[in-house]
Structures are given as structure tokens and as C-alpha cells.
PDB file of C-alpha atoms in Angstrom:
ATOM      1  CA  GLY A   1      44.555  30.107   9.820  1.00 56.00           C
ATOM      2  CA  ALA A   2      47.209  28.631   7.757  1.00 60.00           C
ATOM      3  CA  VAL A   3      46.861  26.263   5.206  1.00 86.00           C
ATOM      4  CA  VAL A   4      50.294  26.766   2.906  1.00 92.00           C
ATOM      5  CA  SER A   5      53.448  27.034   5.822  1.00 93.00           C
ATOM      6  CA  GLN A   6      56.040  28.797   3.315  1.00 95.00           C
ATOM      7  CA  HIS A   7      59.376  29.146   4.706  1.00 95.00           C
ATOM      8  CA  PRO A   8      61.557  31.592   5.521  1.00 96.00           C
ATOM      9  CA  SER A   9      59.541  34.226   5.171  1.00 94.00           C
ATOM     10  CA  ARG A  10      62.689  37.098   4.678  1.00 95.00           C
ATOM     11  CA  VAL A  11      66.458  36.470   3.779  1.00 95.00           C
ATOM     12  CA  ILE A  12      68.266  38.857   3.638  1.00 95.00           C
ATOM     13  CA  CYS A  13      72.708  37.362   2.184  1.00 94.00           C
ATOM     14  CA  LYS A  14      75.701  37.817  -0.048  1.00 95.00           C
ATOM     15  CA  SER A  15      76.204  37.330  -3.410  1.00 95.00           C
ATOM     16  CA  GLY A  16      76.711  33.726  -4.358  1.00 95.00           C
ATOM     17  CA  THR A  17      75.105  32.258  -1.385  1.00 94.00           C
ATOM     18  CA  SER A  18      72.132  29.212  -2.261  1.00 96.00           C
ATOM     19  CA  VAL A  19      69.197  30.269  -0.811  1.00 96.00           C
ATOM     20  CA  LYS A  20      66.472  27.087  -0.119  1.00 97.00           C
ATOM     21  CA  ILE A  21      62.835  27.604   0.245  1.00 97.00           C
ATOM     22  CA  GLU A  22      60.182  25.498   1.755  1.00 96.00           C
ATOM     23  CA  CYS A  23      56.862  25.599   1.343  1.00 95.00           C
ATOM     24  CA  ARG A  24      54.321  22.526   3.463  1.00 94.00           C
ATOM     25  CA  SER A  25      51.249  22.317   3.279  1.00 91.00           C
ATOM     26  CA  LEU A  26      48.983  22.399   6.653  1.00 89.00           C
ATOM     27  CA  ASP A  27      46.178  20.066   6.273  1.00 82.00           C
ATOM     28  CA  PHE A  28      45.696  18.177   3.045  1.00 83.00           C
ATOM     29  CA  GLN A  29      48.047  16.987   0.334  1.00 84.00           C
ATOM     30  CA  ALA A  30      49.258  19.121  -2.995  1.00 84.00           C
ATOM     31  CA  THR A  31      49.912  16.644  -5.808  1.00 80.00           C
ATOM     32  CA  THR A  32      50.746  20.542  -7.809  1.00 87.00           C
ATOM     33  CA  MET A  33      52.919  23.024  -6.259  1.00 91.00           C
ATOM     34  CA  PHE A  34      53.793  26.054  -7.580  1.00 92.00           C
ATOM     35  CA  TRP A  35      56.265  28.828  -7.797  1.00 95.00           C
ATOM     36  CA  TYR A  36      55.996  32.441  -8.575  1.00 94.00           C
ATOM     37  CA  ARG A  37      57.930  35.123  -8.268  1.00 95.00           C
ATOM     38  CA  GLN A  38      56.763  39.530  -8.219  1.00 93.00           C
ATOM     39  CA  PHE A  39      59.345  42.053  -8.798  1.00 91.00           C
ATOM     40  CA  PRO A  40      58.226  45.314  -7.528  1.00 86.00           C
ATOM     41  CA  LYS A  41      54.982  47.121  -9.222  1.00 81.00           C
ATOM     42  CA  GLN A  42      54.917  43.710 -11.563  1.00 86.00           C
ATOM     43  CA  SER A  43      52.697  40.691 -11.406  1.00 86.00           C
ATOM     44  CA  LEU A  44      53.381  37.406  -9.990  1.00 89.00           C
ATOM     45  CA  MET A  45      55.493  35.610 -12.781  1.00 91.00           C
ATOM     46  CA  LEU A  46      55.381  31.707 -12.259  1.00 91.00           C
ATOM     47  CA  MET A  47      59.002  30.254 -12.343  1.00 94.00           C
ATOM     48  CA  ALA A  48      57.681  26.308 -12.573  1.00 94.00           C
ATOM     49  CA  THR A  49      54.895  23.760 -11.485  1.00 91.00           C
ATOM     50  CA  SER A  50      55.994  21.109  -9.724  1.00 89.00           C
ATOM     51  CA  ASN A  51      54.536  17.032  -9.086  1.00 85.00           C
ATOM     52  CA  GLU A  52      55.248  15.393  -6.289  1.00 81.00           C
ATOM     53  CA  GLY A  53      57.174  12.751  -7.818  1.00 79.00           C
ATOM     54  CA  SER A  54      58.243  14.832 -10.554  1.00 82.00           C
ATOM     55  CA  LYS A  55      60.781  16.550 -12.723  1.00 86.00           C
ATOM     56  CA  ALA A  56      59.087  20.364 -12.367  1.00 91.00           C
ATOM     57  CA  THR A  57      58.160  21.550 -15.680  1.00 92.00           C
ATOM     58  CA  TYR A  58      59.835  25.102 -15.674  1.00 94.00           C
ATOM     59  CA  GLU A  59      58.665  28.752 -17.806  1.00 92.00           C
ATOM     60  CA  GLN A  60      60.327  29.959 -20.833  1.00 91.00           C
ATOM     61  CA  GLY A  61      63.344  32.066 -19.297  1.00 92.00           C
ATOM     62  CA  VAL A  62      63.220  30.548 -16.689  1.00 94.00           C
ATOM     63  CA  GLU A  63      66.811  28.473 -15.344  1.00 94.00           C
ATOM     64  CA  LYS A  64      66.088  25.613 -14.050  1.00 92.00           C
ATOM     65  CA  ASP A  65      70.256  24.849 -13.310  1.00 94.00           C
ATOM     66  CA  LYS A  66      69.611  27.748 -11.071  1.00 96.00           C
ATOM     67  CA  PHE A  67      66.265  27.303  -9.463  1.00 96.00           C
ATOM     68  CA  LEU A  68      65.968  23.963  -8.081  1.00 95.00           C
ATOM     69  CA  ILE A  69      63.315  22.612  -7.459  1.00 94.00           C
ATOM     70  CA  ASN A  70      62.648  19.343  -5.436  1.00 90.00           C
ATOM     71  CA  HIS A  71      58.884  18.369  -4.483  1.00 88.00           C
ATOM     72  CA  ALA A  72      59.751  14.676  -2.271  1.00 81.00           C
ATOM     73  CA  SER A  73      56.117  14.619  -0.667  1.00 87.00           C
ATOM     74  CA  LEU A  74      53.317  15.207  -1.265  1.00 87.00           C
ATOM     75  CA  THR A  75      53.618  17.837   1.697  1.00 91.00           C
ATOM     76  CA  LEU A  76      57.093  19.870   0.346  1.00 92.00           C
ATOM     77  CA  SER A  77      58.334  21.951  -2.199  1.00 93.00           C
ATOM     78  CA  THR A  78      61.487  23.559  -1.842  1.00 95.00           C
ATOM     79  CA  LEU A  79      63.249  26.094  -4.222  1.00 96.00           C
ATOM     80  CA  THR A  80      66.855  26.499  -4.201  1.00 97.00           C
ATOM     81  CA  VAL A  81      67.989  29.809  -5.683  1.00 97.00           C
ATOM     82  CA  THR A  82      71.573  28.232  -6.438  1.00 96.00           C
ATOM     83  CA  SER A  83      74.006  31.614  -6.612  1.00 95.00           C
ATOM     84  CA  ALA A  84      72.230  34.384  -5.793  1.00 95.00           C
ATOM     85  CA  HIS A  85      72.933  37.404  -7.800  1.00 95.00           C
ATOM     86  CA  PRO A  86      71.632  41.266  -6.462  1.00 95.00           C
ATOM     87  CA  GLU A  87      69.201  40.393  -9.958  1.00 95.00           C
ATOM     88  CA  ASP A  88      67.501  37.865  -7.661  1.00 96.00           C
ATOM     89  CA  SER A  89      66.436  39.950  -5.405  1.00 96.00           C
ATOM     90  CA  SER A  90      61.997  39.525  -5.439  1.00 95.00           C
ATOM     91  CA  PHE A  91      59.416  37.906  -3.375  1.00 95.00           C
ATOM     92  CA  TYR A  92      59.058  33.931  -3.762  1.00 97.00           C
ATOM     93  CA  ILE A  93      55.697  32.411  -3.292  1.00 96.00           C
ATOM     94  CA  CYS A  94      54.721  29.274  -3.183  1.00 95.00           C
ATOM     95  CA  SER A  95      51.161  28.491  -3.837  1.00 92.00           C
ATOM     96  CA  ALA A  96      49.770  24.167  -3.589  1.00 90.00           C
ATOM     97  CA  ARG A  97      46.922  23.177  -5.150  1.00 84.00           C
ATOM     98  CA  ALA A  98      44.901  20.126  -2.941  1.00 77.00           C
ATOM     99  CA  ARG A  99      43.779  16.810  -4.102  1.00 69.00           C
ATOM    100  CA  ASP A 100      40.298  15.613  -3.390  1.00 59.00           C
ATOM    101  CA  SER A 101      39.357  17.657  -0.149  1.00 51.00           C
ATOM    102  CA  TRP A 102      37.914  20.734   1.356  1.00 53.00           C
ATOM    103  CA  TYR A 103      40.613  22.748  -0.152  1.00 52.00           C
ATOM    104  CA  SER A 104      39.982  21.889  -3.348  1.00 55.00           C
ATOM    105  CA  ASN A 105      37.308  25.043  -3.485  1.00 58.00           C
ATOM    106  CA  GLN A 106      39.958  27.323  -4.559  1.00 68.00           C
ATOM    107  CA  PRO A 107      42.167  27.055  -7.334  1.00 74.00           C
ATOM    108  CA  GLN A 108      45.372  27.425  -5.524  1.00 83.00           C
ATOM    109  CA  HIS A 109      46.184  27.839  -1.855  1.00 87.00           C
ATOM    110  CA  PHE A 110      49.600  30.386  -1.453  1.00 91.00           C
ATOM    111  CA  GLY A 111      51.869  30.748   1.417  1.00 93.00           C
ATOM    112  CA  ASP A 112      53.414  33.692   3.028  1.00 91.00           C
ATOM    113  CA  GLY A 113      55.875  34.482   0.294  1.00 94.00           C
ATOM    114  CA  THR A 114      59.296  34.595   1.500  1.00 96.00           C
ATOM    115  CA  ARG A 115      61.342  38.313   0.408  1.00 95.00           C
ATOM    116  CA  LEU A 116      64.296  37.486  -0.938  1.00 96.00           C
ATOM    117  CA  SER A 117      67.066  40.277  -0.963  1.00 95.00           C
ATOM    118  CA  ILE A 118      70.883  40.055  -2.404  1.00 95.00           C
ATOM    119  CA  LEU A 119      73.613  42.219  -1.341  1.00 93.00           C
TER     120      LEU A 119
ATOM    121  CA  ARG B   1      50.488  41.619 -26.445  1.00 58.00           C
ATOM    122  CA  LYS B   2      49.789  40.305 -22.517  1.00 68.00           C
ATOM    123  CA  GLU B   3      47.954  37.771 -21.277  1.00 87.00           C
ATOM    124  CA  VAL B   4      45.994  39.071 -18.734  1.00 92.00           C
ATOM    125  CA  GLU B   5      46.184  43.575 -18.909  1.00 93.00           C
ATOM    126  CA  GLN B   6      44.595  45.583 -16.145  1.00 94.00           C
ATOM    127  CA  ASP B   7      44.522  49.019 -15.309  1.00 91.00           C
ATOM    128  CA  PRO B   8      47.417  49.485 -11.918  1.00 90.00           C
ATOM    129  CA  GLY B   9      45.720  52.594 -11.414  1.00 89.00           C
ATOM    130  CA  PRO B  10      45.394  54.213  -8.827  1.00 93.00           C
ATOM    131  CA  PHE B  11      42.097  55.165  -8.142  1.00 94.00           C
ATOM    132  CA  ASN B  12      41.269  56.971  -5.248  1.00 95.00           C
ATOM    133  CA  VAL B  13      37.763  56.575  -4.049  1.00 95.00           C
ATOM    134  CA  PRO B  14      36.090  58.054  -1.680  1.00 97.00           C
ATOM    135  CA  GLU B  15      34.057  56.005   1.108  1.00 97.00           C
ATOM    136  CA  GLY B  16      30.810  55.273   0.723  1.00 97.00           C
ATOM    137  CA  ALA B  17      31.808  55.308  -3.116  1.00 97.00           C
ATOM    138  CA  THR B  18      30.801  52.335  -5.865  1.00 97.00           C
ATOM    139  CA  VAL B  19      33.995  51.233  -7.796  1.00 96.00           C
ATOM    140  CA  ALA B  20      34.499  49.005 -11.142  1.00 95.00           C
ATOM    141  CA  PHE B  21      37.876  47.246 -12.537  1.00 92.00           C
ATOM    142  CA  ASN B  22      38.120  46.337 -16.053  1.00 94.00           C
ATOM    143  CA  CYS B  23      40.560  43.228 -17.021  1.00 95.00           C
ATOM    144  CA  THR B  24      40.737  42.120 -20.621  1.00 96.00           C
ATOM    145  CA  TYR B  25      42.523  38.608 -21.833  1.00 94.00           C
ATOM    146  CA  SER B  26      44.408  37.288 -24.718  1.00 92.00           C
ATOM    147  CA  ASN B  27      43.677  33.597 -24.312  1.00 87.00           C
ATOM    148  CA  SER B  28      39.833  33.094 -25.474  1.00 85.00           C
ATOM    149  CA  ALA B  29      40.665  29.223 -23.822  1.00 84.00           C
ATOM    150  CA  SER B  30      41.214  30.369 -20.690  1.00 85.00           C
ATOM    151  CA  GLN B  31      39.093  28.129 -18.626  1.00 83.00           C
ATOM    152  CA  SER B  32      38.923  29.622 -14.919  1.00 88.00           C
ATOM    153  CA  PHE B  33      38.851  33.820 -13.857  1.00 92.00           C
ATOM    154  CA  PHE B  34      39.467  34.486 -10.894  1.00 93.00           C
ATOM    155  CA  TRP B  35      38.930  38.698  -8.460  1.00 95.00           C
ATOM    156  CA  TYR B  36      42.536  38.129  -6.009  1.00 94.00           C
ATOM    157  CA  ARG B  37      42.977  40.823  -3.768  1.00 95.00           C
ATOM    158  CA  GLN B  38      46.759  41.712  -2.311  1.00 93.00           C
ATOM    159  CA  ASP B  39      48.497  44.373   0.030  1.00 92.00           C
ATOM    160  CA  CYS B  40      51.744  45.091  -0.005  1.00 86.00           C
ATOM    161  CA  ARG B  41      53.794  43.220   0.230  1.00 79.00           C
ATOM    162  CA  LYS B  42      51.793  40.078   1.708  1.00 87.00           C
ATOM    163  CA  GLU B  43      50.262  37.218  -0.131  1.00 89.00           C
ATOM    164  CA  PRO B  44      48.071  36.942  -2.489  1.00 91.00           C
ATOM    165  CA  LYS B  45      44.234  36.150  -1.304  1.00 91.00           C
ATOM    166  CA  LEU B  46      41.498  34.417  -3.441  1.00 90.00           C
ATOM    167  CA  LEU B  47      38.327  37.289  -3.926  1.00 94.00           C
ATOM    168  CA  MET B  48      36.490  35.722  -5.688  1.00 93.00           C
ATOM    169  CA  SER B  49      35.954  33.269  -8.810  1.00 90.00           C
ATOM    170  CA  VAL B  50      34.597  35.166 -11.991  1.00 92.00           C
ATOM    171  CA  TYR B  51      31.731  33.045 -14.261  1.00 86.00           C
ATOM    172  CA  SER B  52      29.368  33.801 -17.621  1.00 85.00           C
ATOM    173  CA  SER B  53      26.481  34.285 -15.099  1.00 86.00           C
ATOM    174  CA  GLY B  54      27.807  36.960 -13.153  1.00 87.00           C
ATOM    175  CA  ASN B  55      28.041  36.827  -9.546  1.00 91.00           C
ATOM    176  CA  GLU B  56      27.942  38.515  -6.684  1.00 93.00           C
ATOM    177  CA  ASP B  57      29.247  37.678  -2.802  1.00 93.00           C
ATOM    178  CA  GLY B  58      27.925  40.868  -0.823  1.00 96.00           C
ATOM    179  CA  ARG B  59      29.970  44.511  -1.977  1.00 97.00           C
ATOM    180  CA  PHE B  60      31.757  42.576  -4.789  1.00 97.00           C
ATOM    181  CA  THR B  61      30.018  41.705  -7.688  1.00 97.00           C
ATOM    182  CA  ALA B  62      32.336  39.999 -10.405  1.00 96.00           C
ATOM    183  CA  GLN B  63      31.594  39.269 -14.543  1.00 95.00           C
ATOM    184  CA  LEU B  64      32.636  37.925 -17.558  1.00 95.00           C
ATOM    185  CA  ASN B  65      32.321  38.187 -20.761  1.00 93.00           C
ATOM    186  CA  ARG B  66      33.562  35.484 -23.286  1.00 92.00           C
ATOM    187  CA  ALA B  67      33.377  37.168 -26.229  1.00 92.00           C
ATOM    188  CA  SER B  68      35.205  39.697 -25.421  1.00 93.00           C
ATOM    189  CA  GLN B  69      37.657  38.571 -23.240  1.00 94.00           C
ATOM    190  CA  TYR B  70      37.037  41.167 -20.356  1.00 93.00           C
ATOM    191  CA  ILE B  71      36.592  40.786 -16.967  1.00 95.00           C
ATOM    192  CA  SER B  72      35.146  43.224 -14.285  1.00 96.00           C
ATOM    193  CA  LEU B  73      34.756  43.763 -10.788  1.00 97.00           C
ATOM    194  CA  LEU B  74      32.702  45.955  -8.947  1.00 97.00           C
ATOM    195  CA  ILE B  75      32.636  46.792  -5.434  1.00 97.00           C
ATOM    196  CA  ARG B  76      29.833  48.952  -3.986  1.00 97.00           C
ATOM    197  CA  ASP B  77      29.632  51.678  -1.005  1.00 97.00           C
ATOM    198  CA  SER B  78      33.957  50.714  -0.094  1.00 97.00           C
ATOM    199  CA  LYS B  79      35.273  50.769   2.957  1.00 97.00           C
ATOM    200  CA  LEU B  80      38.511  51.902   3.885  1.00 97.00           C
ATOM    201  CA  SER B  81      39.629  48.451   4.383  1.00 96.00           C
ATOM    202  CA  ASP B  82      38.776  47.816   0.576  1.00 97.00           C
ATOM    203  CA  SER B  83      42.498  49.612  -0.082  1.00 97.00           C
ATOM    204  CA  ALA B  84      44.642  46.694  -2.177  1.00 96.00           C
ATOM    205  CA  THR B  85      45.959  45.496  -5.001  1.00 95.00           C
ATOM    206  CA  TYR B  86      43.454  43.862  -6.848  1.00 96.00           C
ATOM    207  CA  LEU B  87      44.482  41.132  -9.118  1.00 95.00           C
ATOM    208  CA  CYS B  88      42.946  39.883 -12.186  1.00 95.00           C
ATOM    209  CA  VAL B  89      43.690  35.895 -13.072  1.00 93.00           C
ATOM    210  CA  VAL B  90      43.002  33.439 -15.246  1.00 91.00           C
ATOM    211  CA  LYS B  91      43.420  29.801 -15.574  1.00 86.00           C
ATOM    212  CA  GLN B  92      43.906  27.820 -18.450  1.00 76.00           C
ATOM    213  CA  GLY B  93      42.897  24.235 -17.389  1.00 64.00           C
ATOM    214  CA  GLY B  94      44.244  20.940 -17.090  1.00 61.00           C
ATOM    215  CA  ALA B  95      47.331  21.234 -14.117  1.00 54.00           C
ATOM    216  CA  ASP B  96      48.239  24.527 -15.179  1.00 65.00           C
ATOM    217  CA  GLY B  97      49.511  27.324 -13.135  1.00 77.00           C
ATOM    218  CA  LEU B  98      47.286  30.476 -12.979  1.00 84.00           C
ATOM    219  CA  THR B  99      48.586  34.585 -15.075  1.00 88.00           C
ATOM    220  CA  PHE B 100      48.087  36.993 -13.378  1.00 91.00           C
ATOM    221  CA  GLY B 101      47.654  40.463 -14.205  1.00 92.00           C
ATOM    222  CA  LYS B 102      49.732  43.371 -12.546  1.00 90.00           C
ATOM    223  CA  GLY B 103      46.936  44.750 -10.296  1.00 93.00           C
ATOM    224  CA  THR B 104      45.066  47.609 -10.398  1.00 94.00           C
ATOM    225  CA  HIS B 105      45.591  49.402  -7.143  1.00 94.00           C
ATOM    226  CA  LEU B 106      42.812  50.432  -4.964  1.00 96.00           C
ATOM    227  CA  ILE B 107      43.024  53.950  -1.935  1.00 96.00           C
ATOM    228  CA  ILE B 108      39.874  54.779  -0.399  1.00 97.00           C
ATOM    229  CA  GLN B 109      39.855  58.122   1.134  1.00 96.00           C
ATOM    230  CA  PRO B 110      37.790  58.759   4.137  1.00 94.00           C
TER     231      PRO B 110
END
């Protein structure tokens, strides 16, 4: 069964809307969560790394004021796309790395992804 | 130069055939290597880790050549269900995220 739950799976909204995506680790504590983005026919690109209780680290070219990340607990990280525009339409995927558990045999556990479409 | 490079394909292969993919990476400090599989509009799923000694998991064999900085994946006796995009993934170690290649699209034909 899924070990990382991502919600919502699909969002369609108007330009200018802010969209929040949740990523939850199930059955394990995730000290680190990652947010990726994938445009059609492109590779997954790491956007940011978030550690519980501290500020996220953003990759070069990713606007931290546009993509707000909150990692308030060991099981939940949220990504908010503020004032989304059509060029933000993409597939957003989170992943979580387990601290000390059976789940640490994989480098990261991925959520199902969120397909965001901005009209 | 891209960090992780793969031939995007598509590779059209008849069922039962053997197919091999290669991938090269640019960062010689990379520490961990993986093959992921991604089905259309789905999240990537770990297929196997790749070790210098080579490793096999059923019909799948992965090899790592650190000197040449390339990774390979061999699929024997291919099945229709093997049709997917195969992502070469590299990790620099520490707390860094994963670096993904664009993927190689494989189509197994009956």
C-alpha cells in the first residue's frame, strides 16, 4: 500500500488562484521531504528540500515566494503555489525519506503526484 | 551538459526479446544510483538500486561503471507489462534530492 499520500491528485483552477498541495507520510516519520515538478516529456526536477521545523532549501531558479513550503510536522509537508499562472501547470510530486525504519531501504518514497492545470 | 543523460527512445521491442538501456552521469561525486520505472501520468517507482558489483533481480540486471560514469539496465524475456518509461536516477549523498534523467520510453509489442 501507499506509504506517502499526496492530495489533491488533480486540480484545475483559474489563473491567479493559490493552490495548496499536501504530502503526508503514512506509517513512518519523514525528517526530509522533497518536492519535484515534471513538465510533459521532461524529467522530474527537484524544486525544493524541506526539513521538519526549518526553512526549505530551494533549487536554483525556483522562486521561494511563489512556491511556499511548510513542513510543520514529521508527517506533513505542504506546497502552496501562489497566484498560479498557466505556465505553472505541471505534475507536482512529493517524496519523503524515512528516518529510522523499515522504509529506509528505499532512497525516497513518492506520493501519487498532483496534476495542476491553470486555465 | 545535462547531469543525467539517457536516450529517450522510444524503444520498440517484441515480447520476449532482451533490451538494454544506458545512462551517463556527469558528477563524479555521485554516490548512489537507481533505476526507477514511471508509467504514464503516475509517480516513479523504484525498480532497483545499482551497485558497482552489478546486481540482478529476476529478469532485470543493473550495472554501474564508475570509471566511465555510466549505468545500464538489461531486461530479459521482456513482457508487455514492462512497457513504461525507465528513469536513471543519481543521488549525491547527504540530504540532497534525487537527480532524474529524462527517461527512456520502452514499448513492448506483442
